XYZ file of C-alpha atoms in Angstrom:
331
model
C 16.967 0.932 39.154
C 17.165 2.844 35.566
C 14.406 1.332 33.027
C 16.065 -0.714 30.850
C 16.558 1.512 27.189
C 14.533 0.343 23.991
C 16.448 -0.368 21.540
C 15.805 0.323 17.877
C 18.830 -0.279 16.368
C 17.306 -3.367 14.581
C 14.681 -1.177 12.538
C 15.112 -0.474 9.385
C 12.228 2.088 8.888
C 12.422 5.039 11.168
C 9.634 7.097 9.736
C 11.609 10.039 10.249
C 14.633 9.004 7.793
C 15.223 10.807 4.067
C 14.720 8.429 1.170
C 17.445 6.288 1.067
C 18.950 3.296 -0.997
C 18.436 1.044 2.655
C 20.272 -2.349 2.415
C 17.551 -4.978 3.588
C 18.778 -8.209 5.963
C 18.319 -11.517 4.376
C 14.949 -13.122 4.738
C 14.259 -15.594 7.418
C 14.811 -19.207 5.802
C 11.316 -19.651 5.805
C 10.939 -16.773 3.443
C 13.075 -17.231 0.897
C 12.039 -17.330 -2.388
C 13.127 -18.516 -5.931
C 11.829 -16.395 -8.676
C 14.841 -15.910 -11.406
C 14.961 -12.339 -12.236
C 13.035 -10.938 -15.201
C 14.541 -10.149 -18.797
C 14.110 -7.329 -18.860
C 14.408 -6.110 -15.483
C 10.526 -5.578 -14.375
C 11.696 -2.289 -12.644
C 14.717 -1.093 -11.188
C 15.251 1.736 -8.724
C 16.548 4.547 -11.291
C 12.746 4.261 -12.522
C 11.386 5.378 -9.379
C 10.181 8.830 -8.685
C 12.499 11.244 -7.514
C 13.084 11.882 -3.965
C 11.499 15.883 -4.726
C 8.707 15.108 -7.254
C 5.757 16.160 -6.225
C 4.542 12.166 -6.038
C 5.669 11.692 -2.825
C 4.370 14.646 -1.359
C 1.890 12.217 0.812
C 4.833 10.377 2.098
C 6.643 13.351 3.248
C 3.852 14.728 5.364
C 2.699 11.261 6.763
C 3.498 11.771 9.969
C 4.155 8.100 11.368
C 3.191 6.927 14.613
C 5.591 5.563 17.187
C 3.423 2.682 18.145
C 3.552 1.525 14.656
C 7.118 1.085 13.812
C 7.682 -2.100 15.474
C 4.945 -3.915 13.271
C 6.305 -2.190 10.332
C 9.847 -3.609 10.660
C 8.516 -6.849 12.064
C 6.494 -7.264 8.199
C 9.888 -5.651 6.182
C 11.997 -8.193 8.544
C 9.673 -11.254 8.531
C 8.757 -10.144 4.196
C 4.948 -10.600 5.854
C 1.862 -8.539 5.146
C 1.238 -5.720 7.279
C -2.466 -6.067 7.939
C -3.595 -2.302 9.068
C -6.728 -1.247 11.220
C -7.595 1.778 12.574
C -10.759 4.520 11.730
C -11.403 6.221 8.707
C -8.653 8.975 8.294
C -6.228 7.316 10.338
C -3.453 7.503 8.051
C -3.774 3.242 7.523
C -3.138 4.237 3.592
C -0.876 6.664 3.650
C 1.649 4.154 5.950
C 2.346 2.467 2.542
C 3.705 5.495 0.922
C 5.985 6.659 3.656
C 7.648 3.391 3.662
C 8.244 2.983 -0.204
C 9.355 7.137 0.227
C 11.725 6.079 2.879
C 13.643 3.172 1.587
C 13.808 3.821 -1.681
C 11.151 0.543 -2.528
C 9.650 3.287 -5.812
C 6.025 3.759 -6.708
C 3.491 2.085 -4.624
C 1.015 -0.627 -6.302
C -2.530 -0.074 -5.346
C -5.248 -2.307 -5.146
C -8.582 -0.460 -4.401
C -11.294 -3.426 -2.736
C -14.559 -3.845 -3.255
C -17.172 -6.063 -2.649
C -16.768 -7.912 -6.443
C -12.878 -7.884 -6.213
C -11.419 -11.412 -6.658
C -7.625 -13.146 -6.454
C -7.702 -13.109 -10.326
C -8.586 -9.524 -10.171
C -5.812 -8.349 -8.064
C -3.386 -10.375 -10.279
C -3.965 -9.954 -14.128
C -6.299 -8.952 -16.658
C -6.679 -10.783 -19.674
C -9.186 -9.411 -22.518
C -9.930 -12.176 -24.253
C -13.080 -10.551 -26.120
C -10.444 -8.170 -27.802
C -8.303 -10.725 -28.875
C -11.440 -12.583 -30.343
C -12.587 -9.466 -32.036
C -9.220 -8.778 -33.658
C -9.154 -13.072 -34.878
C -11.855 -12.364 -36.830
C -10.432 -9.362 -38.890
C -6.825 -10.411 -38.942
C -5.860 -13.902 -37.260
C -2.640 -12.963 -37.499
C -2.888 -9.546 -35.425
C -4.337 -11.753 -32.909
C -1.000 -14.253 -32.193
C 0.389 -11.982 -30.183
C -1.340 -12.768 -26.801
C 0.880 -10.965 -24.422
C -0.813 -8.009 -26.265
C -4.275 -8.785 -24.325
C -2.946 -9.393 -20.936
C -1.548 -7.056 -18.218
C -0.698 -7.425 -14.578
C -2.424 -6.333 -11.869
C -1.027 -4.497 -9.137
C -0.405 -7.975 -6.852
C 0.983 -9.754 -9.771
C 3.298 -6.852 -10.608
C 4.341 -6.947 -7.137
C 5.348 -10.518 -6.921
C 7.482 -10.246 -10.298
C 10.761 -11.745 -9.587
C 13.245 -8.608 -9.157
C 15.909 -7.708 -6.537
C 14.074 -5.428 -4.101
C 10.387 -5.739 -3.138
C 8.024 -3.369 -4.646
C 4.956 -1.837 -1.960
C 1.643 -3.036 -2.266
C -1.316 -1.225 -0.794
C -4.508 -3.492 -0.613
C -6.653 -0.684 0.118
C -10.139 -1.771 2.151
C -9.836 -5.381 2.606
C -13.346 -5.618 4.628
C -15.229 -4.430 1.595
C -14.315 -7.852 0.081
C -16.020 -11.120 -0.560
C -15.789 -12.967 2.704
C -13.569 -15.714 0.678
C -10.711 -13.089 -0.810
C -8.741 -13.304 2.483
C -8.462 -16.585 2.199
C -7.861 -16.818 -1.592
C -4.984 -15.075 -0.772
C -3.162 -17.192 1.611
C -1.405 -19.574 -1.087
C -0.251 -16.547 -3.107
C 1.240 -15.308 0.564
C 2.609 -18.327 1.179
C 4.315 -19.634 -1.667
C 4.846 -15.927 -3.075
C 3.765 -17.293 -6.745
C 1.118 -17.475 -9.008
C 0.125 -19.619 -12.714
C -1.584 -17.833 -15.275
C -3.454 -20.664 -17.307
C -4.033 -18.579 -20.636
C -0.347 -18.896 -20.783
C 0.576 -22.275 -20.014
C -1.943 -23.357 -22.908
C 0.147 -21.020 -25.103
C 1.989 -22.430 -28.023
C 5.006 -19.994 -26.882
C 6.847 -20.831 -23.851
C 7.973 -17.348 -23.543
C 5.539 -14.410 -23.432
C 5.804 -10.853 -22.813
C 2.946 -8.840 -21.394
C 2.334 -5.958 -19.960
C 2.786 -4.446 -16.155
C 0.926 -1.675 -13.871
C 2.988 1.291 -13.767
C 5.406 0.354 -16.608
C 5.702 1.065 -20.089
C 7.348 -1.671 -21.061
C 6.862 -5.453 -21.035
C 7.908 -8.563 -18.835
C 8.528 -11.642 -20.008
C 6.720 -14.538 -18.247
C 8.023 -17.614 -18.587
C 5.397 -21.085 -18.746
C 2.774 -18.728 -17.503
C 4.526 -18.694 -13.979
C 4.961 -15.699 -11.886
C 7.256 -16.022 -8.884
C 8.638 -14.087 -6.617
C 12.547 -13.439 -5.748
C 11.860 -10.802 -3.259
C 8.657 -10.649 -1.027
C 6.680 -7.437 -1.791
C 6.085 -5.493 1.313
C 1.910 -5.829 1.705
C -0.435 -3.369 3.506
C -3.547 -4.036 4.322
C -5.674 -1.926 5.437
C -9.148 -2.602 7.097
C -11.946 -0.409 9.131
C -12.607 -2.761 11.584
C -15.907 -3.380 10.349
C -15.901 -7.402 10.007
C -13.365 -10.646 11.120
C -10.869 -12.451 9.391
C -9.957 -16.264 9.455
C -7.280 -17.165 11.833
C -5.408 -18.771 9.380
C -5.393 -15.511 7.384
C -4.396 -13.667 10.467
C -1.797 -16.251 11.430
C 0.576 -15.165 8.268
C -0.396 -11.601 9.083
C 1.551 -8.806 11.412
C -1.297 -6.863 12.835
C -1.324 -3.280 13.808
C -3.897 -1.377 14.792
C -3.700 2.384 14.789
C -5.462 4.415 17.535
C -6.608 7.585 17.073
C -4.012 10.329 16.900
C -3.617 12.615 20.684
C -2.843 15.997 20.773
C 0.611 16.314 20.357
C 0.707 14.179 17.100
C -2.065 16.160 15.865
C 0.037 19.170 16.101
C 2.646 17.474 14.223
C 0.348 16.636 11.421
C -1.081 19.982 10.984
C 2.383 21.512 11.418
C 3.252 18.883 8.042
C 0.385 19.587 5.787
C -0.522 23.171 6.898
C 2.647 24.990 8.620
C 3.908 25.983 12.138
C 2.289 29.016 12.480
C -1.016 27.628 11.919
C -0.727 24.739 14.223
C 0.856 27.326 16.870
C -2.472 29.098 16.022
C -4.878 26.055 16.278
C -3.406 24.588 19.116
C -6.478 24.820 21.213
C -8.880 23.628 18.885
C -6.350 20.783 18.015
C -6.600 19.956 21.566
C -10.104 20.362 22.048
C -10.674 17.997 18.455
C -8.335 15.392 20.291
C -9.883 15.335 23.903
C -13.484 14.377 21.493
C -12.387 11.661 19.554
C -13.611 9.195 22.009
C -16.558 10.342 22.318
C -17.476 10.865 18.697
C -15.737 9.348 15.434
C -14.012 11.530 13.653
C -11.139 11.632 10.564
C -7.987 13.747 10.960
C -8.600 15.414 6.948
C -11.701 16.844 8.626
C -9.622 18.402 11.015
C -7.213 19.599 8.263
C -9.954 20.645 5.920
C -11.189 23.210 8.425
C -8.410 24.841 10.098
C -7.396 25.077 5.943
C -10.578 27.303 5.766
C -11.000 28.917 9.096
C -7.188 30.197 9.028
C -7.082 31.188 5.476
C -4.658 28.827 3.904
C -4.905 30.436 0.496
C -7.269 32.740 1.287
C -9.158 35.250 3.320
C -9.634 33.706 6.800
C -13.652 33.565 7.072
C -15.192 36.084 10.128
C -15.796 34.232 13.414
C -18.833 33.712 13.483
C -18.616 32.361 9.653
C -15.388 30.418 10.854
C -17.014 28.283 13.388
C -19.900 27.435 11.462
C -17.451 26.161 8.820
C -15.824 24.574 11.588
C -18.670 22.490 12.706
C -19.712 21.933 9.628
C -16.565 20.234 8.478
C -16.007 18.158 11.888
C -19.322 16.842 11.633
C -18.966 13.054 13.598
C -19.047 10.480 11.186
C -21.095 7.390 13.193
């Protein structure tokens, strides 16, 4: 009996594809939200980097694993956050770009954690010490409060415009153990009130957005989404989330890469000839991974060295000091 073919028609990220203007399927019901779009436009398309600039040069090479695309469309598909694990150097980062590349979604949002970072944090800024400071020289200077407040990159990302911007939420296990679930109204309801706002005399104010020259208007302090921002997530594996966090969460897990992806990845970042080259010490760095913990850049970083990149390739006995030096097992 012939195995029964897999078929991927449904995807709408290939990982493989040029960046393209992709048409996205209507939300589930469930999903659908209400934000009325922004005056002006928060960002459109024709702002985003070009295809060739040099910005998406991490995209391009991101060589995407065949496990994960299922997960990734699932999140783009069900507009849920793609919650990422997998070692240091796995690429968990680097996901986010290759997807914005890909369909065309423009410059990805980043939100770096730490162990301090908060749901206000991630959302906007608001200075008010500046704005006190320039009362007491000039009260007038000081009306203009949209002047003293910016978005983060998750409140950018949940402006109300036509096509979802990418958000990378870089390290969520660094975080205070009560971020994740901070976050699950925002995820939910895809909005967010900003109270220094509401309180304003002005029902109408404009302030300012990552990434963007220009303003936004925000209207009764209340930021909503029309179209759910595609969310990574990434995480070490180095602590537990809530089930109800996980619950509105598509999980992937990246494993480490084998050989034959290796290869590929080399072949993206450093050339054909030197993966051709490097092919047994590719292999050999694969068959180790279980054994020791180690981060694919380390891999690139030495074969850069050892096969003279940009340079003179180092002697051999010079070349596989550097090499152990630079593969060095990280636990």
């Amino acid at each position: 009996m012939d195995k029964p073919q897999h078929d991927s028609a449904w995807r709408i990220f290939t990982g493989q594809g040029d960046s393209h203007l992709a048409s996205l399927p209507d939300a589930p019901p469930w999903r659908t939200f209400q934000g009325q779009p922004s005056d002006p436009p928060a960002f459109c398309v024709s702002q985003a980097y070009a295809p060739d600039d040099e910005k998406w040069k991490r995209a391009k090479t991101y060589q995407t694993p065949a496990c994960a695309l299922d997960a990734i469309n699932a999140a783009l598909l069900l507009r849920r956050p793609l919650l990422v694990t997998g070692k240091p150097g796995a690429g968990k980062s680097s996901l986010a770009y290759r997807v914005a590349y890909e369909l065309a979604l423009g410059p990805v949002l980043v939100w770096p954690i730490n162990s301090r970072s908060s749901l206000k944090e991630g959302l906007y800024d608001y200075d008010a010490i500046a704005r006190l400071n320039d009362q007491r020289l000039d009260a007038s200077q000081a009306e203009d409060i949209g002047a003293y407040l910016s978005l983060r990159a998750l409140g950018t990302a949940l402006l109300p415009i036509e096509r979802p911007r990418v958000l990378l939420i870089d390290e969520l296990d660094k975080a205070d153990p009560d971020l994740p679930n901070d976050l699950l109204h925002v995820f939910e309801e895809g909005c967010f009130d900003i109270p220094e706002l509401q309180r304003h005399a002005s029902d109408n104010v404009e302030v300012k957005m990552m990434g963007e020259a220009k303003r936004v208007n925000i209207n009764h302090g209340h930021v909503a989404c029309k179209a759910f921002p595609f969310i990574v997530m990434t995480s070490n594996g180095e602590r537990d989330f809530p089930p109800a966090f996980l619950r509105r969460c598509i999980r992937l897990e990246l494993p480490d890469p084998d050989a034959e992806q290796l290869m590929a990845i080399v072949s993206a970042h450093l050339g054909e000839a030197v993966a051709q080259q490097a092919k047994q010490r590719i292999a050999e760095f694969a068959a180790q991974q279980g054994a020791r913990t180690t981060a694919t850049d380390q891999l690139l970083n030495a074969l850069f060295i050892v096969h003279g990149v940009n340079g003179e390739k180092p002697g051999a006995a010079a070349a596989a000091e550097l090499d152990a030096l630079l593969t060095q097992a990280l636990d």
